[in-house]
Short mmCIF file of C-alpha atoms in Angstrom, two decimals:
data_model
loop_
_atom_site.label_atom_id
_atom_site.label_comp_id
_atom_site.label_asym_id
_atom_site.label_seq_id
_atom_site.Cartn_x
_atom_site.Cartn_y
_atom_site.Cartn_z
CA UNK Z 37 -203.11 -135.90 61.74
CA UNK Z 38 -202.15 -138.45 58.92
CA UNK Z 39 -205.17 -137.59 56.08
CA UNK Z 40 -205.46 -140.32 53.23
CA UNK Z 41 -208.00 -138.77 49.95
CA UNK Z 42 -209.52 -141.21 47.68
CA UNK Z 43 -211.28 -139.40 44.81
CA UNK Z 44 -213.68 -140.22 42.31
CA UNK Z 45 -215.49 -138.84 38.92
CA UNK Z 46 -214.47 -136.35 36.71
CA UNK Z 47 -211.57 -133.71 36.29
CA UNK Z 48 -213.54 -130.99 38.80
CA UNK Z 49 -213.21 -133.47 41.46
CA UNK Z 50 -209.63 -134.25 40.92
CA UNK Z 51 -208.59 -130.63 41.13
CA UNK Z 52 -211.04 -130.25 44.17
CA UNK Z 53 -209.00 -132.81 46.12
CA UNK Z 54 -206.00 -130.93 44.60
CA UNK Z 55 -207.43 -128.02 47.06
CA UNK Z 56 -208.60 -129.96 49.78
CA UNK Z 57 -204.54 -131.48 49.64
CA UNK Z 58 -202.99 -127.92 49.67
CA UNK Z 59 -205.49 -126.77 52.20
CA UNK Z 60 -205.30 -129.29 54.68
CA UNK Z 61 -201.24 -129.19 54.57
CA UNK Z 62 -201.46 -125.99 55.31
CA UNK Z 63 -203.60 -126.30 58.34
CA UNK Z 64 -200.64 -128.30 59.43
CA UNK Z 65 -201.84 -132.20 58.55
CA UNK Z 66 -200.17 -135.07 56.95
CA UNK Z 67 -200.81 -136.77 53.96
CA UNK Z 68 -200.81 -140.46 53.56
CA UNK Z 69 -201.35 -142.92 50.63
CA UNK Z 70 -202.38 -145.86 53.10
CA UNK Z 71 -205.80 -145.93 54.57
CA UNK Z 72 -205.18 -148.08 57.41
CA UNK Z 73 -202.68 -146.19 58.96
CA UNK Z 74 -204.61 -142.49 58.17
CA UNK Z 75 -206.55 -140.77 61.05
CA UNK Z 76 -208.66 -139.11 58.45
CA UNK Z 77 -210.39 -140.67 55.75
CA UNK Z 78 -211.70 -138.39 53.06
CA UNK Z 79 -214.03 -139.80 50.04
CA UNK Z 80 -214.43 -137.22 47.05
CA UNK Z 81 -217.03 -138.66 45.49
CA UNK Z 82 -219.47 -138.51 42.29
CA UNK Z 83 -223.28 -139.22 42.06
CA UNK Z 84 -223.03 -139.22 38.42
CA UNK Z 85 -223.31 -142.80 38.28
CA UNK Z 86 -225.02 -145.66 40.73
CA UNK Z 87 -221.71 -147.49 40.43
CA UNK Z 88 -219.16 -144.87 41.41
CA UNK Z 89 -222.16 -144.24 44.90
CA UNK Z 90 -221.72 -148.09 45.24
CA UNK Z 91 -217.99 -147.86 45.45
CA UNK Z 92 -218.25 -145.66 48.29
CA UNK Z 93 -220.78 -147.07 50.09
CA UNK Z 94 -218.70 -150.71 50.23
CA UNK Z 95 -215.72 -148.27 51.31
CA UNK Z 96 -217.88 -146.85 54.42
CA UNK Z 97 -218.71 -150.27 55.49
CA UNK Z 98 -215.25 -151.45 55.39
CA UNK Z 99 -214.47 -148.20 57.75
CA UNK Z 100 -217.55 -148.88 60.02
CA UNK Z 101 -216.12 -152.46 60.37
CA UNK Z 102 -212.27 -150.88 61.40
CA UNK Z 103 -214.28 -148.47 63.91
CA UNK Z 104 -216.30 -151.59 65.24
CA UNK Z 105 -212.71 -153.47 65.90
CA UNK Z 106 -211.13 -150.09 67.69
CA UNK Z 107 -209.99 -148.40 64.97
CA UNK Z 108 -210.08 -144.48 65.53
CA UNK Z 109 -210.74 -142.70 62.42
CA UNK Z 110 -212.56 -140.20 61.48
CA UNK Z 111 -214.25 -140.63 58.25
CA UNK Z 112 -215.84 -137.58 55.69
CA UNK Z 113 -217.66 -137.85 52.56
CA UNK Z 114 -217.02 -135.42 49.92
CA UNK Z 115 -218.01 -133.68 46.78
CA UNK Z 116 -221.36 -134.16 45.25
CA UNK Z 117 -222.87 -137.48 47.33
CA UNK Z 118 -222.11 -135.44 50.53
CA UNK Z 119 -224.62 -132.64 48.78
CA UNK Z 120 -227.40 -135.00 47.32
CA UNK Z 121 -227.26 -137.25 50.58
CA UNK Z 122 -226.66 -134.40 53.37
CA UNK Z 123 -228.18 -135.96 56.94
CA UNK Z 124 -228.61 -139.02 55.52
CA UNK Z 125 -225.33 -140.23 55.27
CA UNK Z 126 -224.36 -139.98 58.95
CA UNK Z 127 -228.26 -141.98 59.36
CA UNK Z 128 -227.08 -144.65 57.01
CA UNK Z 129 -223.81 -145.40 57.75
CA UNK Z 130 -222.54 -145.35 61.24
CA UNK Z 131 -218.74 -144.81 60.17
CA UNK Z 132 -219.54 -141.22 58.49
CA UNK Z 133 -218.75 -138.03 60.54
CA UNK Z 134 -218.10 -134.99 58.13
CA UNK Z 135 -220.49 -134.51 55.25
CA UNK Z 136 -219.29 -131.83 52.86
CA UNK Z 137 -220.47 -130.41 50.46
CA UNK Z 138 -218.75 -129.04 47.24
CA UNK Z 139 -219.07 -126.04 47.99
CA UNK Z 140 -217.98 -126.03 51.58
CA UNK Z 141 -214.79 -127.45 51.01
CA UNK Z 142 -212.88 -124.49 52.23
CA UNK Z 143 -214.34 -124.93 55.95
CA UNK Z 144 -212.71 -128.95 55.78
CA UNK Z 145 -210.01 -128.27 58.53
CA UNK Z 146 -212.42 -126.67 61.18
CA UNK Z 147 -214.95 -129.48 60.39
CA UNK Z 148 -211.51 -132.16 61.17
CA UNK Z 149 -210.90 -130.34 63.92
CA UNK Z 150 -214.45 -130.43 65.08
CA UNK Z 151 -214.92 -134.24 64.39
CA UNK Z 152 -211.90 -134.83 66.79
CA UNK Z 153 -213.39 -133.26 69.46
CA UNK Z 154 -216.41 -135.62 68.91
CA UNK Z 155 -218.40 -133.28 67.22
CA UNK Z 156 -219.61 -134.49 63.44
CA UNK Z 157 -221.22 -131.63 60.87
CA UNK Z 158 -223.10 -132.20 57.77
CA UNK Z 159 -222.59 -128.67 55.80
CA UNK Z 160 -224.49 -128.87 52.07
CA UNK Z 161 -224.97 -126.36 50.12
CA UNK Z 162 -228.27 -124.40 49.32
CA UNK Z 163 -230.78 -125.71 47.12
CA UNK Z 164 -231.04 -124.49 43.62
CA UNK Z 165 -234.16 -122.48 44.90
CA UNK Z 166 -232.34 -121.03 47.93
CA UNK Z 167 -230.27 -118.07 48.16
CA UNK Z 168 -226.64 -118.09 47.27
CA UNK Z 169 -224.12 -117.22 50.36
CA UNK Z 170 -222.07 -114.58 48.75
CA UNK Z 171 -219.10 -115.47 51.32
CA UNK Z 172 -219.11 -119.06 50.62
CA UNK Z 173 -218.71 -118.39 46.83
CA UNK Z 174 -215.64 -116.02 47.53
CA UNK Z 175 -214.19 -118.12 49.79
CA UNK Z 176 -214.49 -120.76 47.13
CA UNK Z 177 -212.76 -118.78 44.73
CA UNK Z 178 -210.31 -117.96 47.00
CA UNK Z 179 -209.30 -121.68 46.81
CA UNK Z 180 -208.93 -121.70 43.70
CA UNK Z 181 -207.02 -118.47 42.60
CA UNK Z 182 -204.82 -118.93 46.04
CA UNK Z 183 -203.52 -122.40 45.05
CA UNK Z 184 -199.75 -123.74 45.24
CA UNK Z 185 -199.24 -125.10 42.10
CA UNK Z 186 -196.60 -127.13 43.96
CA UNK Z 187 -200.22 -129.10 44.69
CA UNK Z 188 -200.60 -130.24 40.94
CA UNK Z 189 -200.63 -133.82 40.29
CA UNK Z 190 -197.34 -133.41 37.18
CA UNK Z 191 -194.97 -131.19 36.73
CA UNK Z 192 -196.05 -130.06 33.39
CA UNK Z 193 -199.70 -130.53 33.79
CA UNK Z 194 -202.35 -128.27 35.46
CA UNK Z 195 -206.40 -127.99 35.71
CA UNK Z 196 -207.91 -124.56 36.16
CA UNK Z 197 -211.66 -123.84 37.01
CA UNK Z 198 -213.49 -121.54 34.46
CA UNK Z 199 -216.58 -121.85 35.98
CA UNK Z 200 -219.04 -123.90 38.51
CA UNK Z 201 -222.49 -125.70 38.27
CA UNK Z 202 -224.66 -126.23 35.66
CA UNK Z 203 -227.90 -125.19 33.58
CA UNK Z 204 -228.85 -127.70 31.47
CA UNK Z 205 -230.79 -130.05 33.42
CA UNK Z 206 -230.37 -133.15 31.78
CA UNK Z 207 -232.70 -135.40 32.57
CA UNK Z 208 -231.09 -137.97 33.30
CA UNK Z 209 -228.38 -135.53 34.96
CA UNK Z 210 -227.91 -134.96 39.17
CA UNK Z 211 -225.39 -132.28 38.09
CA UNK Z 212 -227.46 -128.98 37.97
CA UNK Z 213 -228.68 -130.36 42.05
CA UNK Z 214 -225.44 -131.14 43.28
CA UNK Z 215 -223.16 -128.77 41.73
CA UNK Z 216 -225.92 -125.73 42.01
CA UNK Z 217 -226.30 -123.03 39.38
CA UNK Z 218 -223.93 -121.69 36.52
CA UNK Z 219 -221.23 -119.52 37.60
CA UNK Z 220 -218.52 -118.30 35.63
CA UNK Z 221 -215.48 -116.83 37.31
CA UNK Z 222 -213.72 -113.57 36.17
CA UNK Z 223 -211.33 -113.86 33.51
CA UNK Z 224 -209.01 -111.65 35.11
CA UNK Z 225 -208.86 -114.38 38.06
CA UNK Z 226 -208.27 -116.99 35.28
CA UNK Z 227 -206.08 -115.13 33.98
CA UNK Z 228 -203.69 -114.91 36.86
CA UNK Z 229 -204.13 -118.00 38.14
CA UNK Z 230 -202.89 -119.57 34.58
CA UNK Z 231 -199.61 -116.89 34.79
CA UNK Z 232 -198.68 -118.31 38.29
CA UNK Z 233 -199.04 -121.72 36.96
CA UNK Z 234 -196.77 -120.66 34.03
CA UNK Z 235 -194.42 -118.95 36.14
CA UNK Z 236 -194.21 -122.54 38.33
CA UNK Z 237 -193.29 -124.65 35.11
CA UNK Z 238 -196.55 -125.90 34.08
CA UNK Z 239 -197.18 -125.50 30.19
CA UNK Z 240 -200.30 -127.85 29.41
CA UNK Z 241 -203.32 -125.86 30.90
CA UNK Z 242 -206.71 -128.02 30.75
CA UNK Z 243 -210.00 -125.37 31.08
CA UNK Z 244 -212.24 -127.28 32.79
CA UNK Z 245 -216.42 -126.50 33.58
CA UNK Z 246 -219.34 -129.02 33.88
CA UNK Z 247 -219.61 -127.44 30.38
CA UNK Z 248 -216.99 -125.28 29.87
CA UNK Z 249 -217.86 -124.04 26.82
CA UNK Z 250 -221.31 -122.46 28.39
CA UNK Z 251 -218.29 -120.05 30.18
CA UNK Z 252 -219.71 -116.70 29.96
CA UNK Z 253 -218.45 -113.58 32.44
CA UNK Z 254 -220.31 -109.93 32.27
CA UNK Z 255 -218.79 -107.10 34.15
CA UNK Z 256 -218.60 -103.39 33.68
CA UNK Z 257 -220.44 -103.68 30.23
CA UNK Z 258 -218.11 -106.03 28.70
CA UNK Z 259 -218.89 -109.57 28.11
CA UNK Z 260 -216.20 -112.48 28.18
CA UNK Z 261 -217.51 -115.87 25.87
CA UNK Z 262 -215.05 -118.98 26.27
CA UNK Z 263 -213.43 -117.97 22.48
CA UNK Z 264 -212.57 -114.71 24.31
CA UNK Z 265 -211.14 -116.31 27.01
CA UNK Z 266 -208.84 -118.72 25.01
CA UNK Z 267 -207.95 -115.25 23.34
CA UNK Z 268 -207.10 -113.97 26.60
CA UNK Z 269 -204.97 -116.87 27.40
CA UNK Z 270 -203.24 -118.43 24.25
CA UNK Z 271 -200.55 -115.27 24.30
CA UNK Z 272 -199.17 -116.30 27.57
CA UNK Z 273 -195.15 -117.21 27.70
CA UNK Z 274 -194.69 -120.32 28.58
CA UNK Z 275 -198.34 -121.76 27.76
CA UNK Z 276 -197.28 -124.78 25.26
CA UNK Z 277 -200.68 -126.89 24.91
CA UNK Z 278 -204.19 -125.21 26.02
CA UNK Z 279 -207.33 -127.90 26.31
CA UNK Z 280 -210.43 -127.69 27.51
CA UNK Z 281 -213.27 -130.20 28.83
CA UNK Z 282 -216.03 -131.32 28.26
CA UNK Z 283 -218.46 -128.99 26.35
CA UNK Z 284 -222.08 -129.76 25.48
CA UNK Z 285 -223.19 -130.03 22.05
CA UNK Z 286 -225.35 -126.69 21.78
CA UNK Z 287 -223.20 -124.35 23.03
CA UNK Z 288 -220.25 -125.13 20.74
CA UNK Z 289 -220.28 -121.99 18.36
CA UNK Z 290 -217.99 -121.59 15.46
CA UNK Z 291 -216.38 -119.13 17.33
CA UNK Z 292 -214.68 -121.66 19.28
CA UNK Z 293 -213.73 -123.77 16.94
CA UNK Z 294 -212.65 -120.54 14.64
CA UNK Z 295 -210.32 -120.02 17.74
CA UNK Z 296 -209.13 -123.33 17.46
CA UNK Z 297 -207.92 -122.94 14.53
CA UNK Z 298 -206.38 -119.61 14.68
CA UNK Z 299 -204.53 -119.95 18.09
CA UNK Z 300 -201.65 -122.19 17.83
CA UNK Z 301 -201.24 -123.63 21.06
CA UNK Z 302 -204.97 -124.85 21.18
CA UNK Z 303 -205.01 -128.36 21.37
CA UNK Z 304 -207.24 -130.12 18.14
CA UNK Z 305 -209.02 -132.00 20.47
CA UNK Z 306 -212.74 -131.96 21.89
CA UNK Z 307 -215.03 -133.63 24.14
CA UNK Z 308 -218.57 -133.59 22.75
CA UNK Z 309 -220.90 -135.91 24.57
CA UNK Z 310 -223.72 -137.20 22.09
CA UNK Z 311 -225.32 -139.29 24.65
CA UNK Z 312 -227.45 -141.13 21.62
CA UNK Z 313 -227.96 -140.46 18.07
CA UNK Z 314 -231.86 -140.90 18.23
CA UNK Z 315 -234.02 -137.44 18.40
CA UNK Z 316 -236.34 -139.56 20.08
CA UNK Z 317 -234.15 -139.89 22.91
CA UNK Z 318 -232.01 -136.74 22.49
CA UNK Z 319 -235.61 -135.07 23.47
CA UNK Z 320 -236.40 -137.41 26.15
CA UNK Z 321 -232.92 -136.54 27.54
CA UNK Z 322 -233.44 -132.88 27.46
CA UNK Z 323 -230.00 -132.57 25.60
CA UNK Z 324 -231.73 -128.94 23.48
CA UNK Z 325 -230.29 -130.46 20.41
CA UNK Z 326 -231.40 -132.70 17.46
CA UNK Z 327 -228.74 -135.22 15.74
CA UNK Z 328 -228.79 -132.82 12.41
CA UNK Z 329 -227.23 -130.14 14.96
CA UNK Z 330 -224.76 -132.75 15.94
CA UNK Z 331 -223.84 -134.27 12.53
CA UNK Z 332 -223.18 -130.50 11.49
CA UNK Z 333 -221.14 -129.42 14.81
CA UNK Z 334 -218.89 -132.41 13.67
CA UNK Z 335 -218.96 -131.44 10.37
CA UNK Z 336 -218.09 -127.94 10.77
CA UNK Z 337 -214.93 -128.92 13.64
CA UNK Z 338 -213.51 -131.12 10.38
CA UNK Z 339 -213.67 -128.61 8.03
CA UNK Z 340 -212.62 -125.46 10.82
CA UNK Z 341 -210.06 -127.50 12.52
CA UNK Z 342 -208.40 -130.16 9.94
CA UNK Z 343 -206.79 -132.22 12.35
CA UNK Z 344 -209.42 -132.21 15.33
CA UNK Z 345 -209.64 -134.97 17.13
CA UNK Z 346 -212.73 -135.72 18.69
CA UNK Z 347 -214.27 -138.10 21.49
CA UNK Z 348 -218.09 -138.93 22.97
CA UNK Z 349 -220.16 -140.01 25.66
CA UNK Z 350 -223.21 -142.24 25.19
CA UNK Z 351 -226.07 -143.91 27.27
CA UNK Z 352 -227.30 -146.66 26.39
CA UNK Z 353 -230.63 -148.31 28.00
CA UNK Z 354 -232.26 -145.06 28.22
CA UNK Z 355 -236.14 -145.42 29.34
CA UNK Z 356 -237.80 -145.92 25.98
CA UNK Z 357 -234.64 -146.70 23.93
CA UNK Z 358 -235.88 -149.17 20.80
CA UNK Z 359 -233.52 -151.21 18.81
CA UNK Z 360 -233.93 -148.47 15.85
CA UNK Z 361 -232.77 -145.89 18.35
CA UNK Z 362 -229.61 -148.00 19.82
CA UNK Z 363 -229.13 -148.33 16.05
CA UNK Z 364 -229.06 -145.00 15.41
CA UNK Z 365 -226.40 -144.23 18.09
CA UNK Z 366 -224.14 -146.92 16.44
CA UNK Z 367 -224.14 -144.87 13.50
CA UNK Z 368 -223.27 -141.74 14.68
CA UNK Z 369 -220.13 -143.40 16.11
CA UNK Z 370 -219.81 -145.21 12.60
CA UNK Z 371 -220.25 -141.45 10.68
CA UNK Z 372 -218.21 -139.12 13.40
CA UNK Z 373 -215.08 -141.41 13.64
CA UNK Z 374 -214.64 -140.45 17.20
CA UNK Z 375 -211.39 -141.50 18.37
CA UNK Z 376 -213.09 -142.66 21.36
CA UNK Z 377 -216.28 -142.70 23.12
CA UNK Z 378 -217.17 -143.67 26.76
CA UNK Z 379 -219.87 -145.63 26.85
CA UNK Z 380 -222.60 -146.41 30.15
CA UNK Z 381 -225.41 -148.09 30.89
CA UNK Z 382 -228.40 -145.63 31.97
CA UNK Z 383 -228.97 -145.92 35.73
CA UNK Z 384 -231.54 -144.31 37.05
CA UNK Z 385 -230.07 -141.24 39.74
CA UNK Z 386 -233.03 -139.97 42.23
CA UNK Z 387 -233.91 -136.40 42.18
CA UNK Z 388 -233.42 -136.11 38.24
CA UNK Z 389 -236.42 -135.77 35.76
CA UNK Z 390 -236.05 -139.10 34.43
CA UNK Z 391 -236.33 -140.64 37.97
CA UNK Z 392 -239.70 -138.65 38.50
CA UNK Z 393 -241.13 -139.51 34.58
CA UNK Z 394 -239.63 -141.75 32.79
CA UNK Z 395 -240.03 -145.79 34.22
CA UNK Z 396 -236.73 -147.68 33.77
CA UNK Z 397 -238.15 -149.85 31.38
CA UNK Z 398 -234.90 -151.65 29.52
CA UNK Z 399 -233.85 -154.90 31.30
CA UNK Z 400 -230.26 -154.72 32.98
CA UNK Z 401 -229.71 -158.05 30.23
CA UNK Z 402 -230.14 -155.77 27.43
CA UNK Z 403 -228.46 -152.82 28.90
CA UNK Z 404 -225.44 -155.09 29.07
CA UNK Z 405 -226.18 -156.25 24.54
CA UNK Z 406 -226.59 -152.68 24.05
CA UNK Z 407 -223.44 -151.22 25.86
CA UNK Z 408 -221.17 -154.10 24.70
CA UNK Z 409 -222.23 -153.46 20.91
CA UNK Z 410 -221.39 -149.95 20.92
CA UNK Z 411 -218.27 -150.83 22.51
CA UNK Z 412 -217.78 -153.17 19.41
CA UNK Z 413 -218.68 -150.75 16.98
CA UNK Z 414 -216.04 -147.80 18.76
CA UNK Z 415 -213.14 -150.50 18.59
CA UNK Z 416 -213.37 -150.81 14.96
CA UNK Z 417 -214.03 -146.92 14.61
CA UNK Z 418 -211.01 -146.32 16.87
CA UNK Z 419 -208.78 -149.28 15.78
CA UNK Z 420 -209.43 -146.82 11.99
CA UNK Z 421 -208.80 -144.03 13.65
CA UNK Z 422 -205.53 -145.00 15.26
CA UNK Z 423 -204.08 -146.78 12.19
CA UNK Z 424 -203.98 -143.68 10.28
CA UNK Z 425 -200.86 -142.20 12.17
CA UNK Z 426 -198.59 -145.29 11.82
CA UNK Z 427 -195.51 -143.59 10.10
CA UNK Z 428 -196.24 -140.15 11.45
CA UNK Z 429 -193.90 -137.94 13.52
CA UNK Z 430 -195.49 -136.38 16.51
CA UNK Z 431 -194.95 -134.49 19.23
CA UNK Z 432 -195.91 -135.73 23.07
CA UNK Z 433 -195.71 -135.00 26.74
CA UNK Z 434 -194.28 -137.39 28.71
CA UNK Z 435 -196.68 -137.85 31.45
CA UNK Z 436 -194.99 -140.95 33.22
CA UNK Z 437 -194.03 -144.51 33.43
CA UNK Z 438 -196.81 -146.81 31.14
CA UNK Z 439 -199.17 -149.23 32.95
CA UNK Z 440 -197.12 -152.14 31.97
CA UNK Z 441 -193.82 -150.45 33.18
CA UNK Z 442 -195.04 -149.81 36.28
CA UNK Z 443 -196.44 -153.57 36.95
CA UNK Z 444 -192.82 -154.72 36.16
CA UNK Z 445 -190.80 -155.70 39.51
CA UNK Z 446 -187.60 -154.19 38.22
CA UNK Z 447 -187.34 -152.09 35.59
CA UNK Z 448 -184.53 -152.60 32.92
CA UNK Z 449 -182.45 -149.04 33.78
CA UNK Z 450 -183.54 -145.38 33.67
CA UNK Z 451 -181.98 -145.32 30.23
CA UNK Z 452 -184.77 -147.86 29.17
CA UNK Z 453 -188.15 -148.07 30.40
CA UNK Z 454 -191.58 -147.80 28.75
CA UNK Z 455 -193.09 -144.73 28.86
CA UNK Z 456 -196.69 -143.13 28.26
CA UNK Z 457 -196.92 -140.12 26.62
CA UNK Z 458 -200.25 -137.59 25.31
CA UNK Z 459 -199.95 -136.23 21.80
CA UNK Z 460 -202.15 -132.67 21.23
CA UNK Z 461 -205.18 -134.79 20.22
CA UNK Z 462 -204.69 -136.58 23.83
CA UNK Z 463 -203.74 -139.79 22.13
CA UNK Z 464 -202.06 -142.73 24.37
CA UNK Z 465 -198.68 -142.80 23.09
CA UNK Z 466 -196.58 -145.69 24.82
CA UNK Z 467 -192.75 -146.34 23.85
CA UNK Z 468 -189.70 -146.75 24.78
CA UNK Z 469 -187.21 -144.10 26.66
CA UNK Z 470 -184.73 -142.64 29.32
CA UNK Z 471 -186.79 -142.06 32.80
CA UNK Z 472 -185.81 -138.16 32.61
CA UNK Z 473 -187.99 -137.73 29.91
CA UNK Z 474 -191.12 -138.11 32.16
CA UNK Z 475 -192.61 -134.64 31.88
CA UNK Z 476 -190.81 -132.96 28.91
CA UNK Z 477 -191.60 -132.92 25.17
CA UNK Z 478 -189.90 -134.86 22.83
CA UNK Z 479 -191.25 -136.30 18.92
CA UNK Z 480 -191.59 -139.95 18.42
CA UNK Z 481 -192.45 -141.90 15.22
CA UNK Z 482 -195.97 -143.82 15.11
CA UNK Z 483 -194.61 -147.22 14.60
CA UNK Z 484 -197.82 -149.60 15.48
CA UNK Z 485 -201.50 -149.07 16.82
CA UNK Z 486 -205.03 -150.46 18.86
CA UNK Z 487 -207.87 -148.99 19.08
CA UNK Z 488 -207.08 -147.10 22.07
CA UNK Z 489 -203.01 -146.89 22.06
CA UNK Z 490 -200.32 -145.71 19.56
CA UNK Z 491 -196.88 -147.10 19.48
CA UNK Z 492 -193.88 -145.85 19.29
CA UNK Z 493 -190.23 -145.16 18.46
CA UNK Z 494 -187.76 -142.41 20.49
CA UNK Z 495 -186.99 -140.19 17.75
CA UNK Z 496 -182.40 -139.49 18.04
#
């Protein structure tokens, strides 16, 4: 059968589909980049945010409307809305007939095979106060240290799982209910699936974790923190960049950034999510940290790590959130000089604290102010922060064709096309260069900058 995948959310998903890909190929199905024509429509999807549920509930009504006209298709939610909605889903929406959860993804081709025999399945995973399935969790890890990295998005590029769930419990956060408790996988499994990675031509590694610096393995009397494991992997022939994403706030010891700096091949870059810069709303968040703690984590990664590059996450509209508050958060932008930060509008996610407590009491009108001036206030901060490498020579990855090149009808030649490229600090780098470049290193000169995109010369 033809399968077509359309993911959402963050990096865990992408390498989850990554799986799923490998896994269904081998089962002996097709992949397909067209929906229409597919016989198997899979949504990976993310309850992080109302808009990315919204997305795929237009997507299932556009399917029930194709199975309405004739259309035979069988259709499967994914990820972590198949685990907070379960039954539902199939209740709701008509078109649905495989609900999987995230952890269940390694039964997908008997649950196809099922659904074309007319039979659908809704498979979550237990509760958070439910017993584990010991099998499942192998089976899951299986997936993972059994992949083709043939499967992997680049040719240069790879994700690798340190560990699943989360602890935290957020507030505002459906995380910790959809993705189920910590668990951090052996470094030994790491370990080898990074070499056969190597051994396949990929030399960027990305460690990712709902909070991968919480990564913490005990076995046989030893214990294995995430410094130890960049330890365990920096030596590795053939590893040219290591990153990692995202880590919370108050797990981020100065071991890790002491490793950082010691270990060459550790990219200067981290993902710190602030979320706000008010202890008022820091506490109401449940974040376990106060803005002093985060004003000295930044502090300290400057002075450790010289060169680090570092980006955020904020929420603005948070129940309660005053002016002085939202005022605060523009500061802490203003004082970290993040090179970035993502910024959303709270939205209230059933299930979480918030939803049961807190009354979502800021107006969507000044959710929109809100978001729009800390957008304002990161352009300027990143429009700085960009500036300051016009004239520098750096090093990139080639990761493909740029946006712009790839909305052109006709390219000029292979010899000249506009590339995009990452620097070690995951900058956008965007210039000019031969089409065999696309996943190889090569040094440009910073000749021009935005806020959000450096410009560049080809280096002879």
């Amino acid at each position: 059968m033809k399968i077509f995948i359309e993911t959402l959310g963050c990096q865990m998903n992408r390498l989850d589909s990554e799986l799923v890909t490998e896994l269904l190929r081998m089962a002996g199905h097709e992949m397909t980049a067209e929906v229409k024509s597919a016989d198997v429509v899979l949504y990976n999807t993310c309850s992080v945010r109302e808009h990315a549920e919204q997305k795929i509930f237009s997507r299932l009504g556009a399917d029930a409307v194709r199975k309405r006209a004739g259309r035979r298709q069988i259709v499967g939610v994914l990820g972590c809305m198949a685990q907070r909605l379960g039954k539902e889903l199939p209740q709701k929406y008509e078109a649905v007939d495989i609900v999987c959860a995230p952890g269940q993804l390694f039964r997908l081709p008997e649950l196809i095979e099922a659904a074309a025999e007319g039979t659908g399945a809704v498979l979550v995973d237990p509760a958070r106060n439910e017993t584990r399935d010991p099998q499942a969790e192998h089976r899951m890890d299986i997936l993972d240290s059994t992949r083709n990295p043939a499967a992997c998005s680049g040719e240069a590029q790879a994700f690798v799982r340190v560990m699943r769930g989360c602890n935290n419990f957020c507030s505002y956060c459906i995380v910790p209910f959809v993705r189920g408790p910590e668990r951090s996988r052996a470094p030994e499994d790491i370990l080898a699936e990074v070499k056969k990675l190597l051994a396949a031509g990929r030399s960027e590694i990305t460690l990712i974790g709902q909070t991968v610096n919480s990564y913490e393995h005990t076995a046989g009397g030893r214990t294995t923190r995430f410094s130890d494991l960049l330890k365990l992997l920096s030596p590795l022939q053939g590893l040219r960049r290591l990153r990692f994403v995202t880590s919370h706030p108050k797990d981020f010891g100065l071991d890790i950034l002491e490793a950082m700096r010691d270990l060459p091949n550790v990219c200067p870059y981290i993902h710190v999510p602030a979320q706000s810069g008010s202890d008022a709303i820091l506490k109401a968040m449940n974040r376990g940290y106060t803005r002093a703690c985060y004003d000295e984590l930044i502090d300290a990664a400057r002075q450790i790590v010289p060169d680090v590059v570092i980006v955020s996450d904020f929420i603005v509209g948070f129940p309660g959130e005053t002016e002085e508050d939202h005022a605060a958060s523009a500061e802490l932008i203003r004082r970290s000089g993040f090179k970035n930060s993502f910024v959303f509008k709270y939205s209230t996610r059933p299930g979480t604290l918030a939803d049961k407590k807190l009354p979502d009491d800021i107006s969507e009108e000044i959710k929109k102010r809100r978001n729009n001036e800390l957008l304002a206030v990161q352009k300027e901060i990143g429009f700085a922060h960009h500036q300051s490498y016009i004239g520098k020579a750096m090093e990139v990855l080639v990761t493909g064709r740029s946006r712009r090149s790839d909305k052109q009808p006709a390219p000029a030649t292979a010899q000249a096309m506009q590339l995009m490229a990452r620097t070690t600090g995951d900058h956008i780098v965007v210039f000019t260069g031969p089409e065999n470049l696309i996943d190889q290193y090569t040094t440009v000169t910073i000749t021009d900058a935005n806020d959000l995109t450096l410009f560049a010369e080809l280096q002879e």
